[in-house]
Amino acid sequence: MSKKLSDSDKTLFRETVKGVKPLKIDTIQPQTHQPKIRIRRETEKQIDYRPLSDHYPEEVGREEKIEFMQPSIQPKYFRELKLEKFPIEARLDLHGLNSDSAREQL
């Protein structure tokens, strides 16, 4: 469906683009840079994560921390959670419970 432009539309277009200079290069050059790829640190290797699982990917020392962040969580919110910026709404003490009892409490 093609519509003919009115004389007033043509005049308006010419007035609008009268100061525009044509480009010297008439072809688009492909981008030469590679897309940025995030390199994961050794501690960020993706593991088979199942909530409430008894499976641990490796032994963890007393002073080591285990962290996991779902890909849908923004890093800003994860950082704020670690810094305890969110108020505590509820507490649950699981000390002394075995895995099955702890799952029931959750």
Tab-separated table of C-alpha atoms in Angstrom:
chain	number	residue	atom	x	y	z
A	1	MET	CA	0.000	0.000	0.000
A	2	SER	CA	1.732	3.138	-1.162
A	3	LYS	CA	0.421	6.606	-0.584
A	4	LYS	CA	1.410	9.630	-2.579
A	5	LEU	CA	2.897	12.448	-0.546
A	6	SER	CA	1.202	15.800	-0.797
A	7	ASP	CA	3.139	18.833	-1.975
A	8	SER	CA	3.082	20.279	1.557
A	9	ASP	CA	4.579	17.038	2.975
A	10	LYS	CA	7.328	17.097	0.343
A	11	THR	CA	8.096	20.747	1.111
A	12	LEU	CA	8.159	20.075	4.850
A	13	PHE	CA	10.532	17.133	4.365
A	14	ARG	CA	12.913	19.180	2.183
A	15	GLU	CA	12.966	22.000	4.744
A	16	THR	CA	13.662	19.544	7.548
A	17	VAL	CA	16.627	17.847	5.847
A	18	LYS	CA	18.112	20.812	3.977
A	19	GLY	CA	21.106	21.130	6.371
A	20	VAL	CA	21.924	17.413	6.339
A	21	LYS	CA	25.160	16.355	4.654
A	22	PRO	CA	25.407	12.933	3.012
A	23	LEU	CA	27.723	10.344	4.547
A	24	LYS	CA	31.072	9.831	2.838
A	25	ILE	CA	30.994	6.064	3.464
A	26	ASP	CA	27.994	4.342	1.973
A	27	THR	CA	28.602	0.894	3.477
A	28	ILE	CA	28.361	-0.279	7.047
A	29	GLN	CA	31.557	-1.764	8.468
A	30	PRO	CA	31.126	-4.876	10.643
A	31	GLN	CA	32.056	-4.532	14.286
A	32	THR	CA	35.524	-5.880	14.953
A	33	HIS	CA	35.330	-6.305	18.723
A	34	GLN	CA	34.245	-9.536	20.322
A	35	PRO	CA	31.279	-9.570	22.706
A	36	LYS	CA	32.264	-9.352	26.362
A	37	ILE	CA	32.314	-12.720	28.079
A	38	ARG	CA	32.278	-12.887	31.843
A	39	ILE	CA	35.020	-15.155	33.063
A	40	ARG	CA	33.956	-17.030	36.169
A	41	ARG	CA	36.334	-17.331	39.038
A	42	GLU	CA	37.123	-20.764	40.399
A	43	THR	CA	34.649	-20.232	43.267
A	44	GLU	CA	31.825	-19.337	40.879
A	45	LYS	CA	31.738	-22.619	38.975
A	46	GLN	CA	28.207	-23.688	38.306
A	47	ILE	CA	27.201	-26.645	40.422
A	48	ASP	CA	24.211	-28.923	40.325
A	49	TYR	CA	22.113	-27.055	42.877
A	50	ARG	CA	18.990	-28.574	44.337
A	51	PRO	CA	17.316	-26.750	47.211
A	52	LEU	CA	17.202	-28.732	50.444
A	53	SER	CA	19.534	-31.368	49.076
A	54	ASP	CA	21.927	-33.430	51.189
A	55	HIS	CA	24.459	-33.281	48.356
A	56	TYR	CA	27.503	-31.079	48.917
A	57	PRO	CA	29.795	-30.561	45.911
A	58	GLU	CA	32.946	-30.662	48.073
A	59	GLU	CA	34.035	-30.427	51.669
A	60	VAL	CA	34.020	-26.947	53.109
A	61	GLY	CA	36.462	-25.772	55.734
A	62	ARG	CA	35.435	-24.068	58.950
A	63	GLU	CA	36.373	-20.562	57.778
A	64	GLU	CA	35.097	-20.928	54.207
A	65	LYS	CA	31.791	-19.528	53.021
A	66	ILE	CA	29.317	-21.150	50.680
A	67	GLU	CA	27.359	-18.746	48.494
A	68	PHE	CA	24.783	-19.372	45.827
A	69	MET	CA	22.837	-16.826	43.829
A	70	GLN	CA	20.089	-17.687	41.370
A	71	PRO	CA	20.833	-16.144	37.941
A	72	SER	CA	17.605	-14.124	38.199
A	73	ILE	CA	18.849	-12.258	41.310
A	74	GLN	CA	20.560	-8.933	40.695
A	75	PRO	CA	24.089	-8.741	42.176
A	76	LYS	CA	23.157	-5.500	43.974
A	77	TYR	CA	20.437	-7.253	45.992
A	78	PHE	CA	22.674	-10.230	46.743
A	79	ARG	CA	25.356	-7.860	48.074
A	80	GLU	CA	22.772	-6.028	50.202
A	81	LEU	CA	21.538	-9.347	51.578
A	82	LYS	CA	25.087	-10.282	52.610
A	83	LEU	CA	25.482	-6.863	54.264
A	84	GLU	CA	22.235	-7.484	56.195
A	85	LYS	CA	20.487	-4.424	54.719
A	86	PHE	CA	17.098	-6.152	54.754
A	87	PRO	CA	15.089	-6.415	57.987
A	88	ILE	CA	14.587	-9.894	59.442
A	89	GLU	CA	10.928	-10.908	59.158
A	90	ALA	CA	11.154	-14.357	60.759
A	91	ARG	CA	13.680	-16.669	62.378
A	92	LEU	CA	13.928	-20.443	62.285
A	93	ASP	CA	16.306	-22.401	64.491
A	94	LEU	CA	17.350	-25.682	62.866
A	95	HIS	CA	20.138	-26.568	65.315
A	96	GLY	CA	20.059	-30.145	66.487
A	97	LEU	CA	17.715	-31.323	63.712
A	98	ASN	CA	18.594	-33.939	61.135
A	99	SER	CA	18.010	-33.241	57.424
A	100	ASP	CA	14.512	-34.725	57.294
A	101	SER	CA	13.305	-32.833	60.394
A	102	ALA	CA	14.809	-29.590	59.075
A	103	ARG	CA	12.985	-30.025	55.747
A	104	GLU	CA	9.697	-30.446	57.620
A	105	GLN	CA	10.338	-27.220	59.564
A	106	LEU	CA	11.043	-25.321	56.332
